[in-house]
């Protein structure tokens, strides 16, 4: 039996005169990778930040691991991991020091070296955040979500702007985190990525959920309507060419 870990019911968010989230309801199951997909401005980040307790909602109900958002936000904070914006990283500190600092904020003893190793950054322990490549920055910020051994992590566009190798490397990391039992909620604009990573996706447009299912089921539903790609595509695409020519290995080490 699939166990719900997040329940969102009739959630709305009004920014002054603009309704960014319009009465959405969905469930995330324990142990799944759940994708929120949608064009810019659809309301993905707003929805995530409300669930993360970082942004007030206008109406509706949210439960995380059985805790009601209105009644026990602090209990929710303890069991989730959220990526910080880059500006949250003190420039003077190296990666180990930053992780130890965050551990202190969570009141948690943390093996910074082991945590860095788990995201393949053991060689960068003494580096400053600003010295990292784009992919390394993302891996570091994912490491910071894991400091409090959360049940759920939230990743808002973690692969935007990364090169194809770094993107694949991050997919492996995310799959690895899920394999250890952590539920993952992710937003992305890359549909190939959503198809590979996500057990289920919600497609959100102008603040409303317009579809929610597994990627395979959504594709089958479309095909069942008679949809066909206008032209048979080739057996490879330019990204395949790029990876074939340049390889899978990361370039940033
Ligand atoms: P997404 O993450 O899907 O791109 P957001 O949740 O960031 O979308 O934004 C949804 C809509 O709400 C957008 O139209 C955005 O301009 C608006 N919005 C986001 N934050 C605020 C804010 N603090 N004040 C007013 N409008 C906002
Ligand atoms: Mg966003």
mmCIF file of C-alpha atoms and ligand atoms in Angstrom:
data_model
loop_
_atom_site.group_PDB
_atom_site.id
_atom_site.type_symbol
_atom_site.label_atom_id
_atom_site.label_comp_id
_atom_site.label_asym_id
_atom_site.label_seq_id
_atom_site.Cartn_x
_atom_site.Cartn_y
_atom_site.Cartn_z
ATOM 1 C CA UNK A 1 0.000 0.000 0.000
ATOM 2 C CA UNK A 2 1.313 3.417 -0.918
ATOM 3 C CA UNK A 3 1.470 5.719 2.066
ATOM 4 C CA UNK A 4 0.747 9.434 1.618
ATOM 5 C CA UNK A 5 3.516 11.667 2.992
ATOM 6 C CA UNK A 6 2.206 15.005 1.698
ATOM 7 C CA UNK A 7 -1.421 15.927 1.263
ATOM 8 C CA UNK A 8 -2.453 19.237 -0.277
ATOM 9 C CA UNK A 9 -6.156 20.076 -0.349
ATOM 10 C CA UNK A 10 -7.779 23.072 -2.031
ATOM 11 C CA UNK A 11 -4.629 25.162 -1.730
ATOM 12 C CA UNK A 12 -4.817 28.740 -2.971
ATOM 13 C CA UNK A 13 -2.331 31.599 -2.909
ATOM 14 C CA UNK A 14 -3.284 35.166 -3.608
ATOM 15 C CA UNK A 15 -0.575 37.809 -4.137
ATOM 16 C CA UNK A 16 -2.488 41.093 -3.801
ATOM 17 C CA UNK A 17 -4.794 40.967 -6.830
ATOM 18 C CA UNK A 18 -3.183 37.982 -8.478
ATOM 19 C CA UNK A 19 -4.167 34.389 -7.750
ATOM 20 C CA UNK A 20 -0.962 32.393 -8.300
ATOM 21 C CA UNK A 21 -2.271 29.036 -6.985
ATOM 22 C CA UNK A 22 -5.900 28.191 -7.659
ATOM 23 C CA UNK A 23 -7.474 25.500 -5.519
ATOM 24 C CA UNK A 24 -5.016 22.682 -6.123
ATOM 25 C CA UNK A 25 -5.140 19.279 -4.445
ATOM 26 C CA UNK A 26 -2.615 16.465 -4.698
ATOM 27 C CA UNK A 27 -0.922 13.717 -2.734
ATOM 28 C CA UNK A 28 2.732 12.720 -2.681
ATOM 29 C CA UNK A 29 3.514 9.149 -1.631
ATOM 30 C CA UNK A 30 6.318 8.094 0.626
ATOM 31 C CA UNK A 31 9.488 7.131 -1.259
ATOM 32 C CA UNK A 32 8.525 8.521 -4.634
ATOM 33 C CA UNK A 33 10.123 11.163 -6.820
ATOM 34 C CA UNK A 34 7.302 13.562 -7.530
ATOM 35 C CA UNK A 35 7.692 16.195 -10.257
ATOM 36 C CA UNK A 36 5.963 19.556 -10.503
ATOM 37 C CA UNK A 37 6.078 20.619 -14.141
ATOM 38 C CA UNK A 38 4.781 23.793 -15.693
ATOM 39 C CA UNK A 39 5.729 26.935 -17.584
ATOM 40 C CA UNK A 40 7.417 29.844 -15.813
ATOM 41 C CA UNK A 41 4.959 31.567 -13.503
ATOM 42 C CA UNK A 42 2.708 28.507 -13.191
ATOM 43 C CA UNK A 43 2.946 28.561 -9.388
ATOM 44 C CA UNK A 44 5.426 25.719 -8.784
ATOM 45 C CA UNK A 45 7.806 27.550 -6.454
ATOM 46 C CA UNK A 46 4.929 29.195 -4.606
ATOM 47 C CA UNK A 47 3.371 25.778 -3.976
ATOM 48 C CA UNK A 48 6.664 24.281 -2.807
ATOM 49 C CA UNK A 49 7.481 27.195 -0.520
ATOM 50 C CA UNK A 50 4.046 26.973 1.121
ATOM 51 C CA UNK A 51 4.560 23.256 1.831
ATOM 52 C CA UNK A 52 8.080 24.061 3.102
ATOM 53 C CA UNK A 53 6.481 26.487 5.640
ATOM 54 C CA UNK A 54 8.442 29.369 4.063
ATOM 55 C CA UNK A 55 5.481 31.234 2.547
ATOM 56 C CA UNK A 56 1.987 31.785 3.966
ATOM 57 C CA UNK A 57 -0.950 30.307 2.057
ATOM 58 C CA UNK A 58 -4.228 32.082 1.440
ATOM 59 C CA UNK A 59 -6.505 29.072 2.000
ATOM 60 C CA UNK A 60 -6.612 25.306 1.875
ATOM 61 C CA UNK A 61 -4.942 22.582 3.933
ATOM 62 C CA UNK A 62 -1.532 20.920 3.878
ATOM 63 C CA UNK A 63 -0.307 17.914 5.847
ATOM 64 C CA UNK A 64 3.289 16.721 5.811
ATOM 65 C CA UNK A 65 3.964 13.341 7.395
ATOM 66 C CA UNK A 66 0.679 13.754 9.282
ATOM 67 C CA UNK A 67 1.561 17.205 10.632
ATOM 68 C CA UNK A 68 -0.864 19.971 9.786
ATOM 69 C CA UNK A 69 0.896 23.016 8.323
ATOM 70 C CA UNK A 70 -1.177 25.467 10.389
ATOM 71 C CA UNK A 71 -0.768 23.619 13.660
ATOM 72 C CA UNK A 72 2.720 22.091 13.631
ATOM 73 C CA UNK A 73 4.952 23.931 11.160
ATOM 74 C CA UNK A 74 7.997 23.316 13.346
ATOM 75 C CA UNK A 75 7.471 19.565 13.211
ATOM 76 C CA UNK A 76 7.349 19.852 9.431
ATOM 77 C CA UNK A 77 10.592 21.864 9.343
ATOM 78 C CA UNK A 78 12.380 19.097 11.247
ATOM 79 C CA UNK A 79 11.659 16.402 8.669
ATOM 80 C CA UNK A 80 12.215 18.273 5.415
ATOM 81 C CA UNK A 81 15.293 19.403 3.509
ATOM 82 C CA UNK A 82 15.161 22.568 1.433
ATOM 83 C CA UNK A 83 17.768 23.987 -0.950
ATOM 84 C CA UNK A 84 18.930 27.440 0.071
ATOM 85 C CA UNK A 85 19.441 30.245 -2.386
ATOM 86 C CA UNK A 86 23.143 30.779 -3.134
ATOM 87 C CA UNK A 87 23.073 34.062 -1.210
ATOM 88 C CA UNK A 88 22.621 32.045 1.982
ATOM 89 C CA UNK A 89 26.187 30.739 1.858
ATOM 90 C CA UNK A 90 28.622 32.865 3.843
ATOM 91 C CA UNK A 91 31.409 33.727 1.386
ATOM 92 C CA UNK A 92 34.257 33.419 3.881
ATOM 93 C CA UNK A 93 33.595 29.791 4.828
ATOM 94 C CA UNK A 94 34.692 26.636 3.028
ATOM 95 C CA UNK A 95 32.316 23.729 2.309
ATOM 96 C CA UNK A 96 33.102 21.785 5.487
ATOM 97 C CA UNK A 97 32.650 24.903 7.599
ATOM 98 C CA UNK A 98 29.357 25.717 5.885
ATOM 99 C CA UNK A 99 28.001 22.234 6.540
ATOM 100 C CA UNK A 100 29.086 22.373 10.159
ATOM 101 C CA UNK A 101 27.408 25.751 10.479
ATOM 102 C CA UNK A 102 24.139 24.391 9.053
ATOM 103 C CA UNK A 103 24.437 21.339 11.299
ATOM 104 C CA UNK A 104 24.626 23.725 14.234
ATOM 105 C CA UNK A 105 21.518 25.564 13.043
ATOM 106 C CA UNK A 106 19.677 22.233 12.903
ATOM 107 C CA UNK A 107 21.157 21.319 16.285
ATOM 108 C CA UNK A 108 22.552 18.232 14.611
ATOM 109 C CA UNK A 109 25.981 16.677 14.703
ATOM 110 C CA UNK A 110 27.055 16.073 11.148
ATOM 111 C CA UNK A 111 29.995 14.327 9.512
ATOM 112 C CA UNK A 112 30.733 17.059 6.961
ATOM 113 C CA UNK A 113 33.395 15.057 5.101
ATOM 114 C CA UNK A 114 31.110 12.032 4.699
ATOM 115 C CA UNK A 115 28.248 14.228 3.562
ATOM 116 C CA UNK A 116 30.493 15.926 0.971
ATOM 117 C CA UNK A 117 31.707 12.510 -0.181
ATOM 118 C CA UNK A 118 28.099 11.381 -0.658
ATOM 119 C CA UNK A 119 27.667 14.113 -3.276
ATOM 120 C CA UNK A 120 31.108 13.565 -4.780
ATOM 121 C CA UNK A 121 32.663 16.744 -3.395
ATOM 122 C CA UNK A 122 35.248 15.256 -1.028
ATOM 123 C CA UNK A 123 38.020 16.936 -3.050
ATOM 124 C CA UNK A 124 36.385 20.328 -2.547
ATOM 125 C CA UNK A 125 36.138 20.207 1.238
ATOM 126 C CA UNK A 126 38.399 23.260 1.613
ATOM 127 C CA UNK A 127 36.973 25.206 -1.344
ATOM 128 C CA UNK A 128 34.644 28.182 -1.066
ATOM 129 C CA UNK A 129 31.166 27.947 -2.590
ATOM 130 C CA UNK A 130 31.970 30.610 -5.205
ATOM 131 C CA UNK A 131 34.881 28.529 -6.502
ATOM 132 C CA UNK A 132 32.600 25.650 -7.516
ATOM 133 C CA UNK A 133 31.279 24.911 -11.000
ATOM 134 C CA UNK A 134 27.519 25.019 -11.640
ATOM 135 C CA UNK A 135 27.117 21.275 -11.154
ATOM 136 C CA UNK A 136 29.228 21.278 -7.999
ATOM 137 C CA UNK A 137 27.170 24.165 -6.568
ATOM 138 C CA UNK A 138 24.006 22.156 -7.142
ATOM 139 C CA UNK A 139 25.509 19.047 -5.569
ATOM 140 C CA UNK A 140 26.614 21.087 -2.568
ATOM 141 C CA UNK A 141 23.191 22.620 -2.142
ATOM 142 C CA UNK A 142 21.641 19.143 -2.335
ATOM 143 C CA UNK A 143 24.092 18.039 0.372
ATOM 144 C CA UNK A 144 22.842 20.862 2.592
ATOM 145 C CA UNK A 145 19.281 19.522 2.249
ATOM 146 C CA UNK A 146 20.449 16.195 3.707
ATOM 147 C CA UNK A 147 22.049 17.555 6.899
ATOM 148 C CA UNK A 148 19.053 16.834 9.127
ATOM 149 C CA UNK A 149 18.461 13.357 7.571
ATOM 150 C CA UNK A 150 15.090 14.513 6.248
ATOM 151 C CA UNK A 151 12.210 12.283 5.143
ATOM 152 C CA UNK A 152 11.478 14.600 2.222
ATOM 153 C CA UNK A 153 13.675 16.921 0.159
ATOM 154 C CA UNK A 154 12.490 19.719 -2.097
ATOM 155 C CA UNK A 155 14.522 20.556 -5.208
ATOM 156 C CA UNK A 156 13.402 23.600 -7.208
ATOM 157 C CA UNK A 157 14.955 23.448 -10.707
ATOM 158 C CA UNK A 158 18.193 21.825 -9.515
ATOM 159 C CA UNK A 159 19.481 21.164 -13.046
ATOM 160 C CA UNK A 160 18.661 24.465 -14.736
ATOM 161 C CA UNK A 161 21.730 25.787 -16.528
ATOM 162 C CA UNK A 162 23.848 22.655 -16.126
ATOM 163 C CA UNK A 163 25.735 20.971 -18.961
ATOM 164 C CA UNK A 164 24.515 17.509 -20.091
ATOM 165 C CA UNK A 165 27.170 15.652 -18.069
ATOM 166 C CA UNK A 166 26.427 17.535 -14.854
ATOM 167 C CA UNK A 167 22.712 17.031 -15.403
ATOM 168 C CA UNK A 168 23.160 13.247 -15.674
ATOM 169 C CA UNK A 169 25.421 13.256 -12.645
ATOM 170 C CA UNK A 170 22.694 15.024 -10.661
ATOM 171 C CA UNK A 171 20.089 12.484 -11.843
ATOM 172 C CA UNK A 172 22.252 9.701 -10.387
ATOM 173 C CA UNK A 173 22.563 11.589 -7.127
ATOM 174 C CA UNK A 174 18.803 12.172 -6.882
ATOM 175 C CA UNK A 175 18.054 8.509 -7.669
ATOM 176 C CA UNK A 176 20.580 7.502 -5.038
ATOM 177 C CA UNK A 177 18.928 9.711 -2.411
ATOM 178 C CA UNK A 178 15.550 8.202 -3.215
ATOM 179 C CA UNK A 179 17.000 4.697 -3.025
ATOM 180 C CA UNK A 180 17.899 5.415 0.594
ATOM 181 C CA UNK A 181 14.200 6.025 1.283
ATOM 182 C CA UNK A 182 13.947 9.805 1.002
ATOM 183 C CA UNK A 183 10.931 11.229 -0.797
ATOM 184 C CA UNK A 184 11.909 13.797 -3.438
ATOM 185 C CA UNK A 185 9.825 16.641 -4.829
ATOM 186 C CA UNK A 186 11.429 18.298 -7.809
ATOM 187 C CA UNK A 187 10.576 20.956 -10.354
ATOM 188 C CA UNK A 188 12.159 20.980 -13.779
ATOM 189 C CA UNK A 189 11.676 22.387 -17.256
ATOM 190 C CA UNK A 190 13.370 19.361 -18.825
ATOM 191 C CA UNK A 191 10.786 16.793 -19.838
ATOM 192 C CA UNK A 192 13.400 14.111 -20.579
ATOM 193 C CA UNK A 193 14.590 14.530 -17.007
ATOM 194 C CA UNK A 194 11.070 14.274 -15.586
ATOM 195 C CA UNK A 195 10.479 11.153 -17.661
ATOM 196 C CA UNK A 196 13.639 9.501 -16.335
ATOM 197 C CA UNK A 197 13.415 10.599 -12.710
ATOM 198 C CA UNK A 198 9.798 10.982 -11.707
ATOM 199 C CA UNK A 199 7.442 8.243 -10.571
ATOM 200 C CA UNK A 200 4.583 10.701 -10.957
ATOM 201 C CA UNK A 201 4.270 14.275 -12.176
ATOM 202 C CA UNK A 202 1.717 17.022 -11.772
ATOM 203 C CA UNK A 203 1.476 19.428 -14.671
ATOM 204 C CA UNK A 204 0.533 22.857 -13.407
ATOM 205 C CA UNK A 205 -0.502 25.751 -15.614
ATOM 206 C CA UNK A 206 -1.647 29.209 -14.483
ATOM 207 C CA UNK A 207 -2.029 27.989 -10.920
ATOM 208 C CA UNK A 208 -4.101 24.896 -11.697
ATOM 209 C CA UNK A 209 -3.149 21.235 -11.893
ATOM 210 C CA UNK A 210 -4.198 20.092 -15.336
ATOM 211 C CA UNK A 211 -2.820 16.536 -15.216
ATOM 212 C CA UNK A 212 -1.318 14.229 -12.623
ATOM 213 C CA UNK A 213 -0.062 10.700 -13.229
ATOM 214 C CA UNK A 214 3.046 8.693 -14.053
ATOM 215 C CA UNK A 215 4.938 9.926 -17.140
ATOM 216 C CA UNK A 216 4.187 6.635 -18.937
ATOM 217 C CA UNK A 217 0.465 6.877 -18.245
ATOM 218 C CA UNK A 218 0.333 10.516 -19.390
ATOM 219 C CA UNK A 219 2.108 9.583 -22.625
ATOM 220 C CA UNK A 220 -0.207 6.581 -23.171
ATOM 221 C CA UNK A 221 -3.248 8.788 -22.573
ATOM 222 C CA UNK A 222 -2.042 11.216 -25.232
ATOM 223 C CA UNK A 223 -1.286 8.451 -27.725
ATOM 224 C CA UNK A 224 -4.764 6.960 -27.078
ATOM 225 C CA UNK A 225 -6.338 10.196 -28.349
ATOM 226 C CA UNK A 226 -4.737 9.497 -31.729
ATOM 227 C CA UNK A 227 -1.800 11.838 -31.202
ATOM 228 C CA UNK A 228 1.272 11.087 -33.268
ATOM 229 C CA UNK A 229 4.505 13.001 -33.563
ATOM 230 C CA UNK A 230 4.283 14.951 -36.834
ATOM 231 C CA UNK A 231 7.358 13.296 -38.249
ATOM 232 C CA UNK A 232 9.084 10.093 -37.199
ATOM 233 C CA UNK A 233 12.056 11.284 -35.231
ATOM 234 C CA UNK A 234 15.520 9.897 -35.795
ATOM 235 C CA UNK A 235 16.837 7.124 -33.585
ATOM 236 C CA UNK A 236 19.053 9.617 -31.777
ATOM 237 C CA UNK A 237 18.937 13.310 -31.024
ATOM 238 C CA UNK A 238 21.575 16.022 -30.764
ATOM 239 C CA UNK A 239 21.944 15.420 -27.028
ATOM 240 C CA UNK A 240 22.791 11.774 -27.791
ATOM 241 C CA UNK A 241 25.432 13.016 -30.247
ATOM 242 C CA UNK A 242 26.831 15.397 -27.655
ATOM 243 C CA UNK A 243 27.074 12.707 -24.958
ATOM 244 C CA UNK A 244 28.461 10.183 -27.438
ATOM 245 C CA UNK A 245 31.193 12.603 -28.496
ATOM 246 C CA UNK A 246 32.067 14.130 -25.153
ATOM 247 C CA UNK A 247 31.351 11.195 -22.831
ATOM 248 C CA UNK A 248 29.553 10.913 -19.523
ATOM 249 C CA UNK A 249 32.374 12.007 -17.273
ATOM 250 C CA UNK A 250 32.150 15.293 -15.437
ATOM 251 C CA UNK A 251 34.393 18.119 -16.677
ATOM 252 C CA UNK A 252 34.443 20.248 -13.627
ATOM 253 C CA UNK A 253 36.652 18.310 -11.214
HETATM 254 P P1 LIG B 1 6.952 29.136 -11.038
HETATM 255 O O1 LIG B 1 7.838 28.661 -9.938
HETATM 256 O O2 LIG B 1 6.024 28.079 -11.546
HETATM 257 O O3 LIG B 1 7.706 29.773 -12.169
HETATM 258 P P2 LIG B 1 6.044 31.078 -9.068
HETATM 259 O O4 LIG B 1 5.375 30.280 -8.015
HETATM 260 O O5 LIG B 1 7.388 31.582 -8.805
HETATM 261 O O6 LIG B 1 5.985 30.266 -10.446
HETATM 262 O O7 LIG B 1 5.131 32.321 -9.433
HETATM 263 C C1 LIG B 1 3.766 32.177 -9.744
HETATM 264 C C2 LIG B 1 3.190 33.538 -10.055
HETATM 265 O O8 LIG B 1 3.126 34.319 -8.862
HETATM 266 C C3 LIG B 1 4.001 34.342 -11.061
HETATM 267 O O9 LIG B 1 3.120 35.049 -11.895
HETATM 268 C C4 LIG B 1 4.783 35.292 -10.190
HETATM 269 O O10 LIG B 1 5.065 36.489 -10.873
HETATM 270 C C5 LIG B 1 3.845 35.521 -9.025
HETATM 271 N N1 LIG B 1 4.567 35.803 -7.787
HETATM 272 C C6 LIG B 1 5.512 35.023 -7.220
HETATM 273 N N2 LIG B 1 5.959 35.562 -6.056
HETATM 274 C C7 LIG B 1 5.284 36.718 -5.894
HETATM 275 C C8 LIG B 1 5.292 37.745 -4.906
HETATM 276 N N3 LIG B 1 6.073 37.670 -3.818
HETATM 277 N N4 LIG B 1 4.454 38.783 -5.077
HETATM 278 C C9 LIG B 1 3.632 38.871 -6.158
HETATM 279 N N5 LIG B 1 3.565 37.940 -7.124
HETATM 280 C C10 LIG B 1 4.378 36.879 -7.007
HETATM 281 MG MG1 LIG B 2 9.897 28.626 -9.781
#
